[in-house]
PDB file of C-alpha atoms in Angstrom:
ATOM      1  CA  MET A 168     173.675 194.565 145.231  1.00 48.00           C
ATOM      2  CA  ASP A 169     174.311 191.417 147.266  1.00 48.00           C
ATOM      3  CA  SER A 170     171.405 190.464 149.512  1.00 48.00           C
ATOM      4  CA  LEU A 171     172.136 190.067 153.209  1.00 45.00           C
ATOM      5  CA  THR A 172     170.829 187.270 155.409  1.00 45.00           C
ATOM      6  CA  PRO A 173     171.008 186.909 159.182  1.00 49.00           C
ATOM      7  CA  VAL A 174     173.157 184.227 160.737  1.00 44.00           C
ATOM      8  CA  GLU A 175     171.443 182.786 163.774  1.00 44.00           C
ATOM      9  CA  GLY A 176     173.227 180.997 166.579  1.00 45.00           C
ATOM     10  CA  ALA A 177     172.208 180.133 170.105  1.00 43.00           C
ATOM     11  CA  GLY A 178     168.910 181.966 169.634  1.00 48.00           C
ATOM     12  CA  LEU A 179     170.599 185.304 168.987  1.00 43.00           C
ATOM     13  CA  LYS A 180     170.849 187.142 165.712  1.00 48.00           C
ATOM     14  CA  ALA A 181     174.453 187.569 164.708  1.00 44.00           C
ATOM     15  CA  PRO A 182     175.658 190.325 162.413  1.00 50.00           C
ATOM     16  CA  PHE A 183     174.543 190.033 158.813  1.00 52.00           C
ATOM     17  CA  LEU A 184     176.916 188.310 156.404  1.00 48.00           C
ATOM     18  CA  SER A 185     176.810 188.725 152.675  1.00 57.00           C
ATOM     19  CA  ARG A 186     176.897 185.723 150.373  1.00 57.00           C
ATOM     20  CA  ILE A 187     180.469 186.633 149.484  1.00 57.00           C
ATOM     21  CA  GLN A 188     181.514 186.710 153.140  1.00 54.00           C
ATOM     22  CA  ARG A 189     179.798 183.376 153.825  1.00 53.00           C
ATOM     23  CA  GLY A 190     181.483 181.860 150.764  1.00 52.00           C
ATOM     24  CA  ALA A 191     184.875 183.108 151.915  1.00 48.00           C
ATOM     25  CA  ALA A 192     184.325 181.664 155.396  1.00 47.00           C
ATOM     26  CA  VAL A 193     183.315 178.276 153.963  1.00 48.00           C
ATOM     27  CA  ALA A 194     186.319 178.278 151.596  1.00 49.00           C
ATOM     28  CA  PHE A 195     188.676 179.114 154.467  1.00 47.00           C
ATOM     29  CA  ALA A 196     187.265 176.338 156.654  1.00 44.00           C
ATOM     30  CA  ALA A 197     187.485 173.829 153.796  1.00 45.00           C
ATOM     31  CA  ALA A 198     191.112 174.778 153.084  1.00 47.00           C
ATOM     32  CA  ALA A 199     192.033 174.440 156.756  1.00 46.00           C
ATOM     33  CA  LEU A 200     190.385 171.019 156.965  1.00 46.00           C
ATOM     34  CA  ALA A 201     192.015 169.857 153.734  1.00 48.00           C
ATOM     35  CA  GLY A 202     195.436 170.885 155.046  1.00 47.00           C
ATOM     36  CA  THR A 203     194.886 168.905 158.235  1.00 42.00           C
ATOM     37  CA  LEU A 204     193.701 165.819 156.360  1.00 45.00           C
ATOM     38  CA  ALA A 205     196.444 166.030 153.746  1.00 42.00           C
ATOM     39  CA  ALA A 206     199.259 165.596 156.255  1.00 46.00           C
ATOM     40  CA  PRO A 207     198.094 163.294 159.060  1.00 46.00           C
ATOM     41  CA  GLY A 208     201.525 161.697 159.301  1.00 48.00           C
ATOM     42  CA  ALA A 209     203.169 165.041 159.919  1.00 48.00           C
ATOM     43  CA  VAL A 210     200.649 165.875 162.621  1.00 45.00           C
ATOM     44  CA  ALA A 211     201.091 162.467 164.269  1.00 46.00           C
ATOM     45  CA  GLN A 212     204.847 162.745 164.060  1.00 47.00           C
ATOM     46  CA  THR A 213     204.843 166.145 165.728  1.00 48.00           C
ATOM     47  CA  LEU A 214     202.580 164.891 168.506  1.00 53.00           C
ATOM     48  CA  GLY A 215     204.608 161.745 169.102  1.00 53.00           C
ATOM     49  CA  THR A 216     208.163 163.015 169.062  1.00 86.00           C
ATOM     50  CA  GLU A 217     208.358 164.737 172.465  1.00 91.00           C
ATOM     51  CA  GLY A 218     206.548 161.970 174.309  1.00 94.00           C
ATOM     52  CA  GLY A 219     208.501 159.404 172.311  1.00 95.00           C
ATOM     53  CA  ARG A 220     211.800 161.057 173.201  1.00 95.00           C
ATOM     54  CA  ALA A 221     210.916 160.958 176.908  1.00 96.00           C
ATOM     55  CA  LEU A 222     209.863 157.288 176.703  1.00 96.00           C
ATOM     56  CA  ALA A 223     213.034 156.409 174.778  1.00 95.00           C
ATOM     57  CA  GLN A 224     215.164 158.158 177.366  1.00 95.00           C
ATOM     58  CA  GLU A 225     213.440 156.223 180.152  1.00 95.00           C
ATOM     59  CA  TYR A 226     213.276 152.748 178.573  1.00 94.00           C
ATOM     60  CA  CYS A 227     215.838 152.595 175.754  1.00 94.00           C
ATOM     61  CA  ALA A 228     218.808 154.798 176.688  1.00 93.00           C
ATOM     62  CA  ARG A 229     220.297 152.071 178.887  1.00 90.00           C
ATOM     63  CA  CYS A 230     221.436 150.306 175.692  1.00 90.00           C
ATOM     64  CA  HIS A 231     220.730 152.656 172.749  1.00 93.00           C
ATOM     65  CA  ALA A 232     221.947 156.158 172.030  1.00 94.00           C
ATOM     66  CA  VAL A 233     218.594 157.888 171.749  1.00 95.00           C
ATOM     67  CA  SER A 234     220.112 161.238 170.716  1.00 92.00           C
ATOM     68  CA  ALA A 235     223.241 162.342 168.851  1.00 90.00           C
ATOM     69  CA  ALA A 236     224.830 163.504 172.112  1.00 91.00           C
ATOM     70  CA  GLN A 237     224.625 159.967 173.536  1.00 91.00           C
ATOM     71  CA  GLU A 238     226.266 158.196 170.572  1.00 90.00           C
ATOM     72  CA  ARG A 239     229.399 156.217 171.421  1.00 84.00           C
ATOM     73  CA  PRO A 240     232.012 155.586 168.703  1.00 84.00           C
ATOM     74  CA  GLY A 241     232.320 151.919 167.774  1.00 79.00           C
ATOM     75  CA  GLU A 242     229.084 150.880 169.512  1.00 73.00           C
ATOM     76  CA  THR A 243     227.752 147.796 167.724  1.00 73.00           C
ATOM     77  CA  ASP A 244     225.566 145.945 170.226  1.00 83.00           C
ATOM     78  CA  ALA A 245     222.576 148.304 170.251  1.00 90.00           C
ATOM     79  CA  PRO A 246     222.299 150.599 167.230  1.00 92.00           C
ATOM     80  CA  PRO A 247     221.912 154.328 167.855  1.00 94.00           C
ATOM     81  CA  PHE A 248     218.441 155.630 167.060  1.00 95.00           C
ATOM     82  CA  ARG A 249     219.848 157.929 164.352  1.00 94.00           C
ATOM     83  CA  ARG A 250     221.252 154.887 162.531  1.00 93.00           C
ATOM     84  CA  LEU A 251     217.853 153.175 162.719  1.00 95.00           C
ATOM     85  CA  ALA A 252     216.165 156.326 161.384  1.00 96.00           C
ATOM     86  CA  ALA A 253     218.585 156.503 158.443  1.00 95.00           C
ATOM     87  CA  ASP A 254     217.867 152.896 157.419  1.00 96.00           C
ATOM     88  CA  ARG A 255     214.683 152.961 155.326  1.00 95.00           C
ATOM     89  CA  ARG A 256     213.979 149.316 156.200  1.00 96.00           C
ATOM     90  CA  TRP A 257     212.931 150.502 159.661  1.00 96.00           C
ATOM     91  CA  THR A 258     209.375 151.701 159.211  1.00 96.00           C
ATOM     92  CA  GLN A 259     206.882 152.698 161.885  1.00 96.00           C
ATOM     93  CA  ALA A 260     205.473 149.156 161.818  1.00 96.00           C
ATOM     94  CA  THR A 261     208.833 147.349 162.023  1.00 96.00           C
ATOM     95  CA  LEU A 262     210.030 149.596 164.834  1.00 96.00           C
ATOM     96  CA  MET A 263     206.816 149.033 166.782  1.00 96.00           C
ATOM     97  CA  ARG A 264     207.073 145.269 166.298  1.00 94.00           C
ATOM     98  CA  MET A 265     210.676 145.341 167.543  1.00 93.00           C
ATOM     99  CA  MET A 266     209.575 147.175 170.698  1.00 94.00           C
ATOM    100  CA  THR A 267     206.472 145.125 171.506  1.00 94.00           C
ATOM    101  CA  VAL A 268     207.275 141.518 170.498  1.00 91.00           C
ATOM    102  CA  PRO A 269     209.762 139.530 172.629  1.00 90.00           C
ATOM    103  CA  HIS A 270     212.976 138.594 170.805  1.00 84.00           C
ATOM    104  CA  ALA A 271     216.665 137.944 171.421  1.00 84.00           C
ATOM    105  CA  ASN A 272     218.997 140.806 172.344  1.00 84.00           C
ATOM    106  CA  MET A 273     216.230 142.959 173.820  1.00 88.00           C
ATOM    107  CA  PRO A 274     214.756 143.031 177.315  1.00 89.00           C
ATOM    108  CA  PRO A 275     211.122 141.929 177.650  1.00 91.00           C
ATOM    109  CA  PRO A 276     208.765 144.509 176.120  1.00 91.00           C
ATOM    110  CA  VAL A 277     207.303 146.992 178.579  1.00 93.00           C
ATOM    111  CA  LEU A 278     205.847 149.561 176.200  1.00 94.00           C
ATOM    112  CA  THR A 279     202.193 149.613 175.234  1.00 95.00           C
ATOM    113  CA  ASN A 280     201.357 149.827 171.523  1.00 95.00           C
ATOM    114  CA  ALA A 281     200.602 153.539 171.926  1.00 95.00           C
ATOM    115  CA  GLU A 282     203.942 154.160 173.657  1.00 95.00           C
ATOM    116  CA  ALA A 283     205.807 152.130 171.028  1.00 96.00           C
ATOM    117  CA  GLN A 284     204.120 154.225 168.352  1.00 95.00           C
ATOM    118  CA  GLU A 285     205.371 157.399 170.044  1.00 95.00           C
ATOM    119  CA  VAL A 286     208.929 156.054 170.318  1.00 96.00           C
ATOM    120  CA  ALA A 287     208.844 154.934 166.666  1.00 96.00           C
ATOM    121  CA  ALA A 288     207.668 158.417 165.624  1.00 96.00           C
ATOM    122  CA  TYR A 289     210.549 159.914 167.601  1.00 96.00           C
ATOM    123  CA  ILE A 290     213.087 157.569 165.982  1.00 96.00           C
ATOM    124  CA  LEU A 291     211.813 158.352 162.491  1.00 96.00           C
ATOM    125  CA  SER A 292     211.931 162.086 163.237  1.00 95.00           C
ATOM    126  CA  LEU A 293     215.704 161.827 163.668  1.00 94.00           C
ATOM    127  CA  TRP A 294     216.282 161.299 159.943  1.00 88.00           C
TER     128      TRP A 294
END
């Protein structure tokens, strides 16, 4: 028979857990942590897309189509965000650099690095 040991927390004795139950709890926690660590990009992308979409709408939509509904046929001056997302040369880093470093054909940068990261995550989510 499996021996039982008390689990103590905050000075109170909790219900007894068997070794099997403790092992299952540890295994569950480890699996949950491993899943979180295995896909940090997916977590970051999910967190950044809604905020990024709002920032893009506020700062970028004047020139760029930031959603499919805003795309204009024949537009060549400012590429639609979906076209940027489909071009694998545009990575998170290159998109962020484009939004934060002054260059021709773009207004002066107004986004912080964190905001640019959110907008880049939104753009890449459109692929």
